[in-house]
XYZ file of C-alpha atoms in Angstrom:
395
model
C -0.022 0.039 0.008
C 1.426 3.405 -0.934
C 1.472 5.978 1.793
C -1.119 8.651 1.622
C -0.137 11.938 0.213
C -0.405 13.539 3.589
C 2.083 11.158 5.110
C 4.451 11.766 2.183
C 4.241 15.417 2.949
C 5.266 14.726 6.600
C 8.216 12.536 5.708
C 9.815 15.138 3.589
C 10.458 17.779 6.243
C 11.723 15.065 8.640
C 14.424 14.202 6.191
C 15.101 17.797 5.428
C 15.375 18.701 9.225
C 17.794 15.871 9.773
C 19.998 16.905 6.918
C 20.195 20.560 7.945
C 20.875 19.760 11.608
C 23.638 17.464 10.474
C 25.276 20.144 8.327
C 24.859 22.703 11.044
C 26.689 20.498 13.562
C 29.458 19.663 11.058
C 29.904 23.450 10.425
C 29.954 24.182 14.098
C 32.695 21.542 14.711
C 34.825 22.788 11.887
C 34.414 26.431 13.210
C 35.548 25.395 16.640
C 38.648 23.705 15.133
C 39.511 26.725 13.099
C 39.248 29.126 15.962
C 41.424 26.839 18.019
C 43.930 26.843 15.298
C 44.053 30.570 14.813
C 44.354 31.130 18.599
C 47.321 29.006 18.818
C 49.149 30.412 15.715
C 48.398 34.082 16.650
C 49.644 33.425 20.291
C 52.980 32.229 18.800
C 53.154 35.144 16.348
C 52.485 37.721 19.088
C 55.222 36.021 21.218
C 57.641 36.510 18.355
C 56.578 40.155 17.737
C 56.944 41.052 21.391
C 60.420 39.436 21.532
C 61.469 41.356 18.337
C 59.943 44.633 19.491
C 61.768 44.151 22.772
C 65.072 43.543 21.002
C 64.534 46.833 19.000
C 63.909 48.763 22.083
C 66.996 47.343 23.822
C 69.001 48.099 20.683
C 67.673 51.592 20.441
C 68.405 52.137 24.240
C 71.965 51.092 23.755
C 72.399 53.371 20.812
C 71.119 56.375 22.686
C 73.467 55.653 25.660
C 76.297 55.287 23.245
C 75.384 58.712 21.554
C 75.162 60.314 25.056
C 78.611 59.085 26.024
C 80.153 60.205 22.736
C 78.633 63.635 22.640
C 80.741 66.606 23.920
C 79.519 70.054 24.992
C 80.300 72.979 22.714
C 81.901 76.077 24.346
C 80.362 79.066 22.763
C 81.238 81.620 25.497
C 84.084 83.329 23.606
C 83.245 87.026 23.160
C 84.708 86.977 19.639
C 84.302 89.853 17.225
C 81.191 89.979 15.042
C 80.116 92.572 12.786
C 76.567 93.820 13.060
C 75.642 93.813 16.643
C 71.968 94.677 16.086
C 69.338 95.975 13.636
C 68.481 99.720 13.701
C 66.202 100.810 16.473
C 64.111 103.850 15.555
C 61.936 104.712 18.508
C 59.230 101.956 18.934
C 58.940 101.274 15.179
C 58.742 97.721 13.914
C 61.331 96.711 11.346
C 62.048 93.649 9.263
C 65.133 91.645 9.807
C 68.017 91.374 7.423
C 69.246 87.985 6.508
C 72.480 87.099 8.153
C 75.681 86.422 6.033
C 76.547 82.804 5.201
C 80.126 82.393 6.585
C 82.629 80.104 5.278
C 86.414 79.685 5.837
C 88.830 81.540 3.343
C 92.571 81.417 3.452
C 95.551 83.315 2.172
C 99.136 82.177 1.435
C 101.544 82.613 4.283
C 104.831 80.772 4.745
C 104.836 81.048 8.490
C 102.940 82.515 11.485
C 103.149 82.541 15.192
C 102.529 79.119 16.713
C 98.930 78.240 17.520
C 97.683 81.430 15.768
C 96.008 81.743 12.422
C 97.306 85.241 11.488
C 96.865 86.441 7.906
C 97.588 89.519 5.854
C 95.724 91.289 3.169
C 96.951 94.029 0.844
C 94.386 95.921 -1.272
C 94.082 98.931 -3.608
C 90.761 100.620 -3.304
C 88.496 100.407 -6.379
C 84.972 101.909 -6.393
C 84.263 101.250 -2.699
C 85.588 99.443 0.396
C 83.073 96.670 0.070
C 83.794 96.072 -3.564
C 87.419 96.150 -3.032
C 87.378 93.594 -0.131
C 84.973 91.257 -2.080
C 87.304 91.098 -4.990
C 89.727 89.222 -2.685
C 87.565 87.329 -0.196
C 84.774 84.894 -0.486
C 81.422 86.689 -0.988
C 79.877 84.899 1.800
C 81.981 86.843 4.293
C 83.598 89.778 2.462
C 80.736 92.140 3.484
C 81.206 91.380 7.178
C 85.041 91.962 6.835
C 84.576 95.132 5.069
C 82.142 96.401 7.657
C 84.683 95.585 10.370
C 87.318 97.689 8.602
C 84.802 100.419 8.106
C 84.232 100.657 11.788
C 87.901 101.470 12.363
C 88.180 103.930 9.415
C 85.080 105.800 10.514
C 87.164 107.512 13.248
C 89.432 108.916 10.613
C 87.134 109.770 7.612
C 83.726 109.303 6.047
C 84.232 105.898 4.435
C 81.244 106.521 1.921
C 82.630 109.955 0.737
C 86.341 110.322 1.392
C 87.766 107.053 0.144
C 89.480 107.342 -3.342
C 90.393 104.994 -6.140
C 94.108 103.971 -5.690
C 94.155 104.385 -1.883
C 96.102 101.558 -0.409
C 94.813 99.365 2.440
C 96.912 96.832 4.431
C 95.466 94.576 7.116
C 96.994 92.077 9.539
C 94.217 90.011 11.113
C 93.660 86.822 13.138
C 91.099 84.262 12.303
C 89.651 82.908 15.664
C 88.591 79.397 16.521
C 84.970 80.036 15.604
C 84.399 79.797 11.934
C 84.080 83.193 10.200
C 85.102 85.285 13.349
C 88.216 87.294 13.261
C 90.064 90.179 14.991
C 91.901 92.962 13.098
C 95.345 93.403 14.656
C 96.686 96.141 12.376
C 95.259 98.357 9.743
C 97.125 100.923 7.672
C 95.496 103.174 5.067
C 97.140 105.505 2.817
C 94.563 108.093 1.934
C 94.579 110.283 -1.037
C 91.831 112.553 0.355
C 93.742 113.271 3.536
C 97.148 112.823 1.997
C 98.466 110.898 4.899
C 98.745 107.290 6.105
C 96.273 106.195 8.848
C 96.947 103.367 11.133
C 95.252 101.426 13.924
C 97.048 98.845 16.067
C 95.516 96.436 18.480
C 97.053 96.499 21.863
C 95.901 95.341 25.428
C 97.988 96.737 28.208
C 98.564 95.371 31.703
C 95.967 97.693 33.232
C 93.402 97.304 30.544
C 90.368 95.081 31.049
C 89.815 95.193 27.269
C 92.353 96.067 24.508
C 91.887 98.981 21.998
C 93.310 100.309 18.675
C 95.997 102.948 18.902
C 98.061 104.908 16.409
C 101.851 104.686 16.334
C 102.194 107.439 18.901
C 100.099 105.487 21.430
C 96.860 107.507 21.122
C 93.633 105.522 20.938
C 91.786 106.087 17.739
C 88.319 105.810 19.171
C 86.910 108.464 21.512
C 85.696 107.766 24.947
C 83.070 109.646 27.081
C 84.202 111.166 30.460
C 83.675 108.642 33.326
C 81.038 110.801 35.062
C 78.837 111.095 31.900
C 79.443 107.787 30.268
C 76.459 105.343 30.100
C 78.943 102.372 30.427
C 82.509 102.518 31.634
C 83.764 99.097 30.722
C 83.094 97.809 27.218
C 84.950 95.786 24.561
C 84.532 98.188 21.656
C 82.157 100.547 19.890
C 80.630 98.724 17.038
C 78.329 101.245 15.576
C 77.849 105.120 15.602
C 74.732 107.331 14.889
C 74.146 107.558 11.161
C 75.775 104.321 10.133
C 74.273 102.994 7.126
C 72.087 99.799 7.507
C 71.140 98.077 4.116
C 67.652 99.065 2.929
C 67.036 101.371 5.917
C 67.646 104.770 7.489
C 70.842 105.463 9.402
C 71.515 103.885 12.721
C 69.936 105.897 15.602
C 72.463 105.342 18.477
C 75.867 104.220 19.612
C 76.495 100.446 20.195
C 78.917 99.514 23.064
C 79.764 95.837 22.836
C 79.883 94.660 26.451
C 79.421 91.491 28.524
C 75.984 90.745 29.931
C 75.662 92.307 33.434
C 77.842 95.343 32.940
C 76.619 98.323 34.943
C 74.701 100.916 32.954
C 74.564 104.451 34.349
C 72.525 107.577 33.769
C 74.330 110.079 31.610
C 72.557 112.969 33.171
C 70.259 113.653 35.970
C 66.613 113.298 35.096
C 63.260 111.464 35.320
C 62.362 107.935 34.033
C 59.800 108.468 31.140
C 59.151 104.700 30.423
C 60.784 101.336 30.648
C 60.613 98.253 28.444
C 58.362 99.234 25.530
C 58.408 97.407 22.319
C 60.348 94.682 23.979
C 60.408 92.276 20.854
C 62.724 94.840 19.176
C 64.217 97.031 21.997
C 64.578 94.261 24.594
C 64.418 95.597 28.191
C 65.037 99.275 27.951
C 64.849 102.704 29.654
C 64.086 106.237 28.514
C 65.182 109.190 30.609
C 64.175 112.918 30.319
C 66.776 115.481 30.953
C 65.181 119.110 30.725
C 68.300 120.826 31.610
C 70.333 119.373 28.746
C 67.237 119.467 26.387
C 67.546 115.735 25.486
C 66.242 112.351 26.289
C 68.392 109.324 26.432
C 67.677 105.791 25.708
C 69.347 102.552 26.822
C 68.376 99.375 25.030
C 68.912 95.588 24.973
C 69.316 95.410 28.823
C 69.415 92.298 30.925
C 67.994 94.042 34.093
C 65.993 97.335 34.616
C 66.626 98.769 38.102
C 64.322 101.858 37.923
C 60.594 102.605 37.573
C 58.634 104.905 35.501
C 58.385 108.415 37.234
C 61.522 107.897 39.385
C 64.151 110.526 39.474
C 67.886 109.544 39.023
C 71.114 111.258 39.485
C 73.927 111.551 37.063
C 76.135 108.478 37.161
C 73.470 106.399 39.029
C 73.351 102.718 38.091
C 70.016 102.195 36.420
C 70.340 98.864 34.639
C 72.596 96.075 33.501
C 73.614 95.438 29.793
C 72.422 92.443 28.039
C 71.428 90.741 24.769
C 67.561 91.121 24.749
C 65.364 92.138 21.954
C 66.464 92.217 18.168
C 70.286 91.812 18.566
C 73.022 89.637 17.476
C 75.461 89.922 20.310
C 75.558 91.386 23.843
C 75.821 95.283 23.735
C 74.336 98.508 24.906
C 72.457 100.622 22.436
C 72.623 104.312 23.677
C 70.801 107.093 22.160
C 70.738 110.853 22.728
C 67.760 112.624 21.219
C 66.492 116.163 21.354
C 63.228 116.765 23.426
C 61.454 118.769 20.577
C 59.353 117.411 17.851
C 62.289 117.077 15.523
C 63.716 114.330 17.770
C 67.315 114.967 16.367
C 69.698 112.148 17.039
C 72.977 113.381 18.414
C 76.453 111.712 18.202
C 77.591 111.501 21.832
C 81.228 112.236 20.968
C 80.104 115.540 19.287
C 77.399 116.497 21.742
C 78.045 119.718 23.694
C 76.990 118.159 27.047
C 79.339 115.187 26.710
C 82.999 115.562 27.195
C 85.119 112.994 25.248
C 88.780 112.155 25.238
C 91.237 109.631 23.798
C 92.960 107.120 25.951
C 96.760 107.031 25.726
C 99.342 104.150 26.256
C 101.095 104.718 29.674
C 104.728 105.790 29.284
C 105.850 102.750 31.128
C 104.365 100.545 28.424
C 105.476 102.506 25.384
C 108.313 100.110 24.617
C 106.147 97.008 24.784
C 103.486 98.779 22.598
C 106.205 99.708 19.920
C 107.487 96.073 19.951
C 103.944 94.833 19.170
C 103.599 97.433 16.355
C 106.914 96.396 15.000
C 105.741 92.673 14.992
C 102.700 93.673 13.051
C 104.815 95.512 10.460
C 106.982 92.441 10.056
C 104.099 90.227 9.482
C 102.734 92.390 6.798
C 106.095 93.008 5.173
C 106.954 89.189 5.105
C 103.504 88.014 4.525
C 103.165 86.030 7.614
C 106.786 85.927 9.073
C 107.278 87.717 12.302
C 107.673 87.496 15.981
C 105.102 86.409 18.492
C 102.375 88.910 18.748
C 100.681 89.986 21.917
C 96.902 90.182 21.481
C 94.232 89.981 24.149
C-alpha cells in the first residue's frame, strides 16, 4: 500500500530537518577547530613580535646611551668679534630683519706665522668702494662682514662713503679665531689720497686694561671715550656702531652701540626722570628712556638684561639704572645708547660731538710704550714678510 499524500508530505520535512541539523553540527565543529587553530598560531606570532620589538627597544636604548657618552659640550662663550651687533632701532617702530651672512672659511698664502695662531695679511688697492674692494679678494659669503669691520675702524678718521678714493692703499693684519668666520683685526694701515697721509690702527691690550683697543703709532687711541662721570657704560669691549651708520635698506643707525658683557653696569648720563621702561620689548629688549630738561635731551638705553628703575623715578647723573644684556632684536651682547632732542624733530646726536658730553682719547702709559712699539713692529714684520714675524701679543 502506498502511503497517503499527507504522510508523504510529513516525511519530507523530517528528512530535510535531519539533513540541515547534520550540516549545522558539522559546520559548528569545523568552526571550533579553526578558531582553536588561529588562537594557537596568533599566540605564537604575538610572542615572536613582542620578542622582536623588545630587541629593537633594547638596541635603540643602547644606541642612545652610546650617543650620550660620545657627545661633547660645545663652548660658545667666547666674546669673539662679530660685525653687526643689532638692527637699527628707531623709537618704537617695527622693522624687518636682514638675512645674516653665510660664513665660510677662506685662506691666504703665508709661509709662517706664530705658533697656534691663524694670522693672515691682506693688501688691497681701493677700487669703487671698500666693500667692492674687499669682495674682490675674499669669499662673497663673508667679505661684506669683513669690510664692515674695517669700516668701523676707518670711521674714526674719515667718511668711508665719501672720502675714500680709487688708488688708496689698504693693508690689514688680522687673526682668524677658532669660531668659523670670526676674526680680529690686529693692524690696519690706510694710505689716504683725500687726507694725504697714512692712517693706522694697532690692536694692543696693556697690563692695566680690561679690554684692548686700537692705537696709532704714537700710542693714542683712535676711538673717543666719554668722560667717566657722563658715560652710560664705563667698561666695554669696543664701539661697534655710531649714529648715522648705514644699514642696508634702511635709514641710518639711531644710536651708539657699545659691545659689552652681559651684566655690565649701565649708568644715567645726566640727572633726570624715567619716562618709560621696556616698551616694544620684541625689538628693543628691556630698555629705559630718561628725560633731561636741563640738557634739552632724552636718552635711551636698549637691550638690557635688568632694569633697576621705575617709571616716574628721578635719578642722579652716574646712578646705576640697569645692566647690559642681549635682549630684543640683537646679534650679540651690547648697549644701544641714544641721545635725542626733546623737541618734535627728535634729532639724534652723536655723543662724541654732543656739547654736554666731554670726550677724550686714551693714551698708552709711558711705562708701556716700549712694549707697545714692539707689538707694532711685530705687526709690521708680519705684513712685510707675508706672515713671518715675532710672536704677537693680543688679548
